[in-house]
């Protein structure tokens, strides 16, 4: 038996919110620094259409790194397995999400996985379309379908703020370009990547996307296969091994569900064949994951025995 009511959920939110004061809002992207560190919002989406939510659910968040798992799904559908994994690897790094260190120590300078920034840039580079606007539109359409919400767009202010300050991501791009992993103009790729990261939604939309991954790529309402089962499987595997960056091991032990975090404080969870979860709590721990969001998921997983291991 899983969580049955908004009240049950609210109790968990109120308890988890207490640790938000120990975290810090990301401000290396200046526009993200405006978030309220005390906010916490959660939503759970079940396959029968039931959706529970609690907390500051009217808040919208930008996906940031959560977008990486969705762009990976699109690119695997666009280009196929061989082509994608020619450009990016499958191994966790144990390093922070924006680390440049491993690139130079590898035999082949390809990023170790699609969830670190270097790997995500290599993946976004593969989104098909004749210009940035068309590529972004294809990604947005894909996300709108998964969320069941045609109004999802991106936040121009956050995209612009990241574009103006993304010096480390520019460095990663130039390194990848030097080694032939990416071919396109770096500014053009950053334009697309920062808009991708600034795609904005509430935690109910996020839970709905998590549900599509949880249901092996099947839309719970239309029953359409919006992501091939095998692509959904690959994405969920990356969520387990690298979804929470260098906290993925601890997250797997303590919580045990495929999940992907972002520096905006979002976490998308996909409990296989059971439900999708959307969390938003902008105060982050030292590894860049929502501190109250993780606390909430820990308690949820314990109460309802959600670990897949
Ligand atoms: O590229 C960046 O730095 C951000 N747009 C996304 C990073 C991120 O969300 C890492 N998450 N924990």
mmCIF file of C-alpha atoms and ligand atoms in Angstrom:
data_model
loop_
_atom_site.group_PDB
_atom_site.id
_atom_site.type_symbol
_atom_site.label_atom_id
_atom_site.label_comp_id
_atom_site.label_asym_id
_atom_site.label_seq_id
_atom_site.Cartn_x
_atom_site.Cartn_y
_atom_site.Cartn_z
ATOM 1 C CA UNK A 1 0.000 0.000 0.000
ATOM 2 C CA UNK A 2 1.428 3.381 -1.013
ATOM 3 C CA UNK A 3 0.757 6.914 0.106
ATOM 4 C CA UNK A 4 -3.008 7.441 -0.064
ATOM 5 C CA UNK A 5 -3.724 11.072 0.776
ATOM 6 C CA UNK A 6 -2.429 14.610 0.524
ATOM 7 C CA UNK A 7 -2.460 14.742 4.340
ATOM 8 C CA UNK A 8 -0.117 11.754 4.615
ATOM 9 C CA UNK A 9 2.183 13.467 2.138
ATOM 10 C CA UNK A 10 1.983 16.814 3.939
ATOM 11 C CA UNK A 11 3.155 15.222 7.179
ATOM 12 C CA UNK A 12 6.279 13.961 5.417
ATOM 13 C CA UNK A 13 6.831 17.357 3.789
ATOM 14 C CA UNK A 14 6.559 19.218 7.091
ATOM 15 C CA UNK A 15 9.048 16.866 8.698
ATOM 16 C CA UNK A 16 11.539 17.038 5.786
ATOM 17 C CA UNK A 17 11.256 20.833 5.507
ATOM 18 C CA UNK A 18 13.017 21.129 8.879
ATOM 19 C CA UNK A 19 16.390 20.265 7.323
ATOM 20 C CA UNK A 20 16.108 22.905 4.568
ATOM 21 C CA UNK A 21 17.864 25.400 6.854
ATOM 22 C CA UNK A 22 21.035 23.245 6.667
ATOM 23 C CA UNK A 23 21.216 23.622 2.870
ATOM 24 C CA UNK A 24 22.063 26.434 0.500
ATOM 25 C CA UNK A 25 20.411 27.653 -2.696
ATOM 26 C CA UNK A 26 22.634 27.384 -5.803
ATOM 27 C CA UNK A 27 23.813 30.810 -6.897
ATOM 28 C CA UNK A 28 26.550 30.024 -9.425
ATOM 29 C CA UNK A 29 23.706 30.573 -11.895
ATOM 30 C CA UNK A 30 22.737 34.002 -10.515
ATOM 31 C CA UNK A 31 19.004 33.753 -11.322
ATOM 32 C CA UNK A 32 18.674 30.542 -9.269
ATOM 33 C CA UNK A 33 19.885 32.429 -6.194
ATOM 34 C CA UNK A 34 16.471 34.121 -5.952
ATOM 35 C CA UNK A 35 14.713 30.896 -4.848
ATOM 36 C CA UNK A 36 13.318 30.656 -1.323
ATOM 37 C CA UNK A 37 15.424 28.085 0.591
ATOM 38 C CA UNK A 38 12.504 27.113 2.843
ATOM 39 C CA UNK A 39 10.263 25.938 -0.014
ATOM 40 C CA UNK A 40 9.405 22.272 -0.394
ATOM 41 C CA UNK A 41 6.845 20.832 -2.786
ATOM 42 C CA UNK A 42 6.172 17.199 -3.655
ATOM 43 C CA UNK A 43 3.836 15.332 -5.992
ATOM 44 C CA UNK A 44 3.169 11.659 -6.653
ATOM 45 C CA UNK A 45 1.527 10.498 -9.871
ATOM 46 C CA UNK A 46 -0.015 7.019 -10.022
ATOM 47 C CA UNK A 47 -0.763 5.139 -13.271
ATOM 48 C CA UNK A 48 -4.548 5.315 -12.653
ATOM 49 C CA UNK A 49 -4.393 9.101 -12.935
ATOM 50 C CA UNK A 50 -4.468 9.830 -9.194
ATOM 51 C CA UNK A 51 -2.093 12.624 -8.274
ATOM 52 C CA UNK A 52 -1.226 13.584 -4.704
ATOM 53 C CA UNK A 53 0.638 16.745 -3.797
ATOM 54 C CA UNK A 54 1.721 18.780 -0.789
ATOM 55 C CA UNK A 55 3.721 21.890 0.074
ATOM 56 C CA UNK A 56 4.511 24.883 -2.139
ATOM 57 C CA UNK A 57 3.114 23.250 -5.269
ATOM 58 C CA UNK A 58 2.353 26.492 -7.089
ATOM 59 C CA UNK A 59 6.100 27.091 -7.521
ATOM 60 C CA UNK A 60 7.634 26.396 -10.913
ATOM 61 C CA UNK A 61 11.168 25.091 -11.194
ATOM 62 C CA UNK A 62 13.679 24.879 -13.980
ATOM 63 C CA UNK A 63 14.788 21.319 -14.734
ATOM 64 C CA UNK A 64 18.548 21.971 -14.792
ATOM 65 C CA UNK A 65 20.234 18.555 -14.692
ATOM 66 C CA UNK A 66 16.921 16.694 -14.637
ATOM 67 C CA UNK A 67 16.716 17.670 -18.311
ATOM 68 C CA UNK A 68 19.785 15.504 -18.979
ATOM 69 C CA UNK A 69 17.879 12.255 -18.626
ATOM 70 C CA UNK A 70 15.140 13.503 -20.952
ATOM 71 C CA UNK A 71 17.532 14.764 -23.634
ATOM 72 C CA UNK A 72 19.275 11.392 -23.411
ATOM 73 C CA UNK A 73 15.976 9.612 -24.112
ATOM 74 C CA UNK A 74 15.295 11.879 -27.116
ATOM 75 C CA UNK A 75 18.782 11.476 -28.530
ATOM 76 C CA UNK A 76 18.699 7.678 -28.132
ATOM 77 C CA UNK A 77 15.445 7.737 -30.108
ATOM 78 C CA UNK A 78 16.902 10.160 -32.685
ATOM 79 C CA UNK A 79 20.293 8.557 -33.215
ATOM 80 C CA UNK A 80 20.296 5.062 -31.747
ATOM 81 C CA UNK A 81 22.404 3.333 -29.143
ATOM 82 C CA UNK A 82 25.672 2.894 -31.101
ATOM 83 C CA UNK A 83 25.919 6.520 -32.166
ATOM 84 C CA UNK A 84 25.095 7.965 -28.734
ATOM 85 C CA UNK A 85 27.512 5.731 -26.845
ATOM 86 C CA UNK A 86 30.219 6.527 -29.329
ATOM 87 C CA UNK A 87 30.057 10.076 -27.898
ATOM 88 C CA UNK A 88 29.444 9.384 -24.205
ATOM 89 C CA UNK A 89 30.218 6.548 -21.792
ATOM 90 C CA UNK A 90 28.211 4.531 -19.261
ATOM 91 C CA UNK A 91 30.261 4.735 -16.072
ATOM 92 C CA UNK A 92 29.732 6.764 -12.889
ATOM 93 C CA UNK A 93 32.551 9.180 -12.080
ATOM 94 C CA UNK A 94 32.451 9.729 -8.318
ATOM 95 C CA UNK A 95 33.299 13.361 -9.143
ATOM 96 C CA UNK A 96 31.148 16.505 -8.884
ATOM 97 C CA UNK A 97 28.739 17.140 -11.781
ATOM 98 C CA UNK A 98 30.817 19.884 -13.370
ATOM 99 C CA UNK A 99 34.229 18.267 -12.952
ATOM 100 C CA UNK A 100 36.667 18.529 -15.813
ATOM 101 C CA UNK A 101 39.266 16.268 -14.152
ATOM 102 C CA UNK A 102 38.477 12.834 -15.643
ATOM 103 C CA UNK A 103 38.302 14.019 -19.260
ATOM 104 C CA UNK A 104 42.022 14.411 -19.524
ATOM 105 C CA UNK A 105 42.948 11.220 -17.708
ATOM 106 C CA UNK A 106 40.914 8.910 -19.958
ATOM 107 C CA UNK A 107 42.413 7.168 -23.004
ATOM 108 C CA UNK A 108 39.553 8.339 -25.146
ATOM 109 C CA UNK A 109 38.524 11.814 -24.061
ATOM 110 C CA UNK A 110 34.835 11.020 -24.129
ATOM 111 C CA UNK A 111 32.760 11.989 -21.069
ATOM 112 C CA UNK A 112 32.159 9.088 -18.708
ATOM 113 C CA UNK A 113 28.362 9.365 -18.606
ATOM 114 C CA UNK A 114 25.459 11.545 -19.830
ATOM 115 C CA UNK A 115 24.540 12.835 -16.361
ATOM 116 C CA UNK A 116 27.684 14.908 -15.750
ATOM 117 C CA UNK A 117 27.831 18.251 -17.523
ATOM 118 C CA UNK A 118 30.452 17.146 -20.067
ATOM 119 C CA UNK A 119 28.354 14.114 -21.036
ATOM 120 C CA UNK A 120 25.128 16.104 -21.132
ATOM 121 C CA UNK A 121 26.711 18.672 -23.450
ATOM 122 C CA UNK A 122 27.807 15.844 -25.753
ATOM 123 C CA UNK A 123 24.231 14.486 -25.701
ATOM 124 C CA UNK A 124 22.517 17.846 -26.316
ATOM 125 C CA UNK A 125 24.896 18.305 -29.247
ATOM 126 C CA UNK A 126 23.200 15.239 -30.810
ATOM 127 C CA UNK A 127 19.620 16.592 -30.693
ATOM 128 C CA UNK A 128 18.464 16.671 -34.301
ATOM 129 C CA UNK A 129 17.133 19.846 -35.973
ATOM 130 C CA UNK A 130 18.282 22.482 -38.423
ATOM 131 C CA UNK A 131 18.822 25.228 -35.826
ATOM 132 C CA UNK A 132 18.678 25.846 -32.063
ATOM 133 C CA UNK A 133 15.020 26.892 -32.126
ATOM 134 C CA UNK A 134 13.961 23.741 -33.948
ATOM 135 C CA UNK A 135 16.039 21.457 -31.696
ATOM 136 C CA UNK A 136 14.666 23.117 -28.556
ATOM 137 C CA UNK A 137 11.137 22.841 -29.939
ATOM 138 C CA UNK A 138 11.556 19.103 -30.505
ATOM 139 C CA UNK A 139 12.797 18.641 -26.945
ATOM 140 C CA UNK A 140 9.969 20.778 -25.559
ATOM 141 C CA UNK A 141 7.359 18.846 -27.523
ATOM 142 C CA UNK A 142 8.754 15.577 -26.156
ATOM 143 C CA UNK A 143 8.630 16.941 -22.599
ATOM 144 C CA UNK A 144 5.110 18.334 -23.061
ATOM 145 C CA UNK A 145 3.935 14.900 -24.210
ATOM 146 C CA UNK A 146 5.487 13.156 -21.222
ATOM 147 C CA UNK A 147 4.089 15.696 -18.784
ATOM 148 C CA UNK A 148 0.688 15.766 -20.509
ATOM 149 C CA UNK A 149 0.982 19.571 -20.478
ATOM 150 C CA UNK A 150 1.275 21.486 -23.784
ATOM 151 C CA UNK A 151 2.028 24.763 -21.960
ATOM 152 C CA UNK A 152 5.508 23.844 -20.720
ATOM 153 C CA UNK A 153 8.186 26.278 -21.910
ATOM 154 C CA UNK A 154 11.511 27.588 -20.691
ATOM 155 C CA UNK A 155 12.461 30.480 -18.395
ATOM 156 C CA UNK A 156 14.307 33.078 -20.419
ATOM 157 C CA UNK A 157 15.780 34.793 -17.355
ATOM 158 C CA UNK A 158 17.382 31.587 -16.017
ATOM 159 C CA UNK A 159 18.633 30.563 -19.473
ATOM 160 C CA UNK A 160 20.191 33.979 -20.039
ATOM 161 C CA UNK A 161 21.701 34.053 -16.554
ATOM 162 C CA UNK A 162 23.370 30.670 -17.103
ATOM 163 C CA UNK A 163 24.474 31.532 -20.641
ATOM 164 C CA UNK A 164 26.274 34.644 -19.385
ATOM 165 C CA UNK A 165 28.109 32.811 -16.587
ATOM 166 C CA UNK A 166 28.723 29.283 -17.960
ATOM 167 C CA UNK A 167 32.508 29.584 -18.137
ATOM 168 C CA UNK A 168 33.191 26.058 -16.932
ATOM 169 C CA UNK A 169 30.669 24.554 -19.353
ATOM 170 C CA UNK A 170 32.318 26.563 -22.140
ATOM 171 C CA UNK A 171 35.672 25.068 -21.111
ATOM 172 C CA UNK A 172 34.151 21.557 -21.186
ATOM 173 C CA UNK A 173 32.749 22.236 -24.676
ATOM 174 C CA UNK A 174 36.061 23.460 -26.046
ATOM 175 C CA UNK A 175 37.801 20.392 -24.608
ATOM 176 C CA UNK A 176 35.213 18.121 -26.236
ATOM 177 C CA UNK A 177 35.517 20.011 -29.500
ATOM 178 C CA UNK A 178 39.305 19.693 -29.487
ATOM 179 C CA UNK A 179 38.857 15.918 -29.145
ATOM 180 C CA UNK A 180 36.193 15.640 -31.845
ATOM 181 C CA UNK A 181 33.351 14.619 -29.497
ATOM 182 C CA UNK A 182 31.350 17.683 -30.466
ATOM 183 C CA UNK A 183 31.451 19.360 -33.843
ATOM 184 C CA UNK A 184 29.157 22.371 -33.606
ATOM 185 C CA UNK A 185 29.837 25.967 -32.619
ATOM 186 C CA UNK A 186 30.304 26.176 -28.836
ATOM 187 C CA UNK A 187 28.140 29.287 -28.334
ATOM 188 C CA UNK A 188 25.342 27.660 -30.317
ATOM 189 C CA UNK A 189 25.513 24.490 -28.219
ATOM 190 C CA UNK A 190 25.515 26.519 -24.990
ATOM 191 C CA UNK A 191 22.513 28.472 -26.217
ATOM 192 C CA UNK A 192 20.587 25.208 -26.663
ATOM 193 C CA UNK A 193 21.939 23.606 -23.453
ATOM 194 C CA UNK A 194 21.124 26.579 -21.206
ATOM 195 C CA UNK A 195 17.585 26.785 -22.639
ATOM 196 C CA UNK A 196 17.209 23.023 -22.120
ATOM 197 C CA UNK A 197 18.277 23.403 -18.472
ATOM 198 C CA UNK A 198 15.848 26.333 -18.044
ATOM 199 C CA UNK A 199 12.770 24.327 -19.113
ATOM 200 C CA UNK A 200 10.255 25.123 -16.439
ATOM 201 C CA UNK A 201 7.401 23.224 -14.779
ATOM 202 C CA UNK A 202 5.767 22.465 -11.440
ATOM 203 C CA UNK A 203 6.306 19.309 -9.409
ATOM 204 C CA UNK A 204 3.065 17.738 -10.691
ATOM 205 C CA UNK A 205 4.401 17.879 -14.255
ATOM 206 C CA UNK A 206 7.687 16.458 -13.013
ATOM 207 C CA UNK A 207 5.906 13.544 -11.298
ATOM 208 C CA UNK A 208 4.002 12.832 -14.548
ATOM 209 C CA UNK A 209 7.291 12.590 -16.472
ATOM 210 C CA UNK A 210 8.710 10.335 -13.742
ATOM 211 C CA UNK A 211 5.645 8.130 -14.166
ATOM 212 C CA UNK A 212 6.293 7.665 -17.914
ATOM 213 C CA UNK A 213 9.815 6.426 -17.083
ATOM 214 C CA UNK A 214 8.385 4.260 -14.268
ATOM 215 C CA UNK A 215 5.900 2.685 -16.704
ATOM 216 C CA UNK A 216 8.646 1.661 -19.163
ATOM 217 C CA UNK A 217 7.907 4.576 -21.500
ATOM 218 C CA UNK A 218 4.127 4.111 -21.735
ATOM 219 C CA UNK A 219 1.870 7.163 -21.366
ATOM 220 C CA UNK A 220 -0.503 6.271 -18.514
ATOM 221 C CA UNK A 221 -3.530 7.922 -20.173
ATOM 222 C CA UNK A 222 -3.198 7.267 -23.891
ATOM 223 C CA UNK A 223 -1.265 4.005 -23.375
ATOM 224 C CA UNK A 224 1.005 5.129 -26.227
ATOM 225 C CA UNK A 225 4.638 4.029 -26.064
ATOM 226 C CA UNK A 226 6.171 7.539 -25.963
ATOM 227 C CA UNK A 227 9.659 6.208 -25.164
ATOM 228 C CA UNK A 228 10.759 2.746 -26.345
ATOM 229 C CA UNK A 229 10.976 0.355 -23.404
ATOM 230 C CA UNK A 230 14.682 -0.192 -23.911
ATOM 231 C CA UNK A 231 15.412 3.553 -23.905
ATOM 232 C CA UNK A 232 13.395 3.975 -20.680
ATOM 233 C CA UNK A 233 15.413 1.111 -19.186
ATOM 234 C CA UNK A 234 18.737 2.745 -20.119
ATOM 235 C CA UNK A 235 17.614 6.102 -18.683
ATOM 236 C CA UNK A 236 16.482 4.545 -15.396
ATOM 237 C CA UNK A 237 19.750 2.653 -15.109
ATOM 238 C CA UNK A 238 21.682 5.927 -15.463
ATOM 239 C CA UNK A 239 19.383 7.490 -12.872
ATOM 240 C CA UNK A 240 20.402 4.754 -10.412
ATOM 241 C CA UNK A 241 24.125 4.795 -11.167
ATOM 242 C CA UNK A 242 24.705 8.539 -11.787
ATOM 243 C CA UNK A 243 21.404 10.401 -11.246
ATOM 244 C CA UNK A 244 22.399 11.961 -7.933
ATOM 245 C CA UNK A 245 26.021 12.600 -8.971
ATOM 246 C CA UNK A 246 28.634 11.571 -6.448
ATOM 247 C CA UNK A 247 25.865 10.861 -3.941
ATOM 248 C CA UNK A 248 24.320 8.150 -6.168
ATOM 249 C CA UNK A 249 25.694 5.252 -4.102
ATOM 250 C CA UNK A 250 24.370 6.576 -0.829
ATOM 251 C CA UNK A 251 21.031 7.434 -2.465
ATOM 252 C CA UNK A 252 20.744 3.882 -3.842
ATOM 253 C CA UNK A 253 21.382 2.423 -0.404
ATOM 254 C CA UNK A 254 19.135 4.761 1.563
ATOM 255 C CA UNK A 255 16.298 5.263 -0.943
ATOM 256 C CA UNK A 256 16.758 2.750 -3.751
ATOM 257 C CA UNK A 257 14.733 4.261 -6.601
ATOM 258 C CA UNK A 258 15.848 5.662 -9.983
ATOM 259 C CA UNK A 259 16.014 9.449 -9.536
ATOM 260 C CA UNK A 260 17.540 12.525 -11.136
ATOM 261 C CA UNK A 261 18.332 15.792 -9.406
ATOM 262 C CA UNK A 262 19.036 19.331 -10.560
ATOM 263 C CA UNK A 263 20.692 22.361 -8.937
ATOM 264 C CA UNK A 264 17.346 24.182 -8.955
ATOM 265 C CA UNK A 265 16.431 21.743 -6.157
ATOM 266 C CA UNK A 266 14.255 19.460 -8.261
ATOM 267 C CA UNK A 267 14.289 15.665 -8.060
ATOM 268 C CA UNK A 268 12.377 13.408 -10.434
ATOM 269 C CA UNK A 269 11.782 9.869 -9.204
ATOM 270 C CA UNK A 270 10.493 6.836 -11.105
ATOM 271 C CA UNK A 271 9.415 3.935 -8.906
ATOM 272 C CA UNK A 272 9.396 1.104 -11.445
ATOM 273 C CA UNK A 273 5.874 0.147 -12.517
ATOM 274 C CA UNK A 274 4.384 1.925 -9.490
ATOM 275 C CA UNK A 275 4.479 5.746 -9.673
ATOM 276 C CA UNK A 276 6.328 8.927 -10.560
ATOM 277 C CA UNK A 277 7.570 11.504 -8.050
ATOM 278 C CA UNK A 278 8.299 15.219 -8.451
ATOM 279 C CA UNK A 279 10.089 17.095 -5.664
ATOM 280 C CA UNK A 280 11.168 20.704 -5.409
ATOM 281 C CA UNK A 281 13.248 22.051 -2.524
ATOM 282 C CA UNK A 282 15.868 24.631 -3.569
ATOM 283 C CA UNK A 283 18.163 24.394 -0.523
ATOM 284 C CA UNK A 284 20.942 22.004 -1.605
ATOM 285 C CA UNK A 285 23.394 19.797 0.240
ATOM 286 C CA UNK A 286 27.131 19.968 -0.468
ATOM 287 C CA UNK A 287 26.799 17.601 -3.464
ATOM 288 C CA UNK A 288 24.172 19.784 -5.165
ATOM 289 C CA UNK A 289 21.069 17.729 -4.336
ATOM 290 C CA UNK A 290 17.939 19.075 -2.594
ATOM 291 C CA UNK A 291 18.565 18.520 1.113
ATOM 292 C CA UNK A 292 14.898 18.475 2.175
ATOM 293 C CA UNK A 293 13.957 16.592 -1.002
ATOM 294 C CA UNK A 294 16.322 13.767 -0.107
ATOM 295 C CA UNK A 295 15.055 13.711 3.467
ATOM 296 C CA UNK A 296 11.495 13.446 2.150
ATOM 297 C CA UNK A 297 12.384 10.614 -0.240
ATOM 298 C CA UNK A 298 14.224 8.748 2.508
ATOM 299 C CA UNK A 299 11.138 8.759 4.694
ATOM 300 C CA UNK A 300 8.790 7.958 1.797
ATOM 301 C CA UNK A 301 10.953 5.013 0.762
ATOM 302 C CA UNK A 302 11.163 3.715 4.319
ATOM 303 C CA UNK A 303 7.431 4.087 5.045
ATOM 304 C CA UNK A 304 6.306 2.350 1.866
ATOM 305 C CA UNK A 305 9.258 -0.038 1.257
ATOM 306 C CA UNK A 306 10.069 1.489 -2.128
ATOM 307 C CA UNK A 307 13.658 0.331 -2.548
ATOM 308 C CA UNK A 308 14.050 -1.814 -5.631
ATOM 309 C CA UNK A 309 17.021 -3.632 -4.138
HETATM 310 O O1 LIG B 1 25.152 22.993 -16.365
HETATM 311 C C1 LIG B 1 24.874 23.346 -15.223
HETATM 312 O O2 LIG B 1 25.748 23.609 -14.392
HETATM 313 C C2 LIG B 1 23.414 23.454 -14.835
HETATM 314 N N1 LIG B 1 22.630 23.958 -15.928
HETATM 315 C C3 LIG B 1 22.869 22.114 -14.411
HETATM 316 C C4 LIG B 1 23.680 21.465 -13.319
HETATM 317 C C5 LIG B 1 22.886 20.652 -12.393
HETATM 318 O O3 LIG B 1 21.678 20.756 -12.277
HETATM 319 C C6 LIG B 1 23.637 19.757 -11.502
HETATM 320 N N2 LIG B 1 22.768 19.215 -10.494
HETATM 321 N N3 LIG B 1 22.824 18.840 -9.434
#
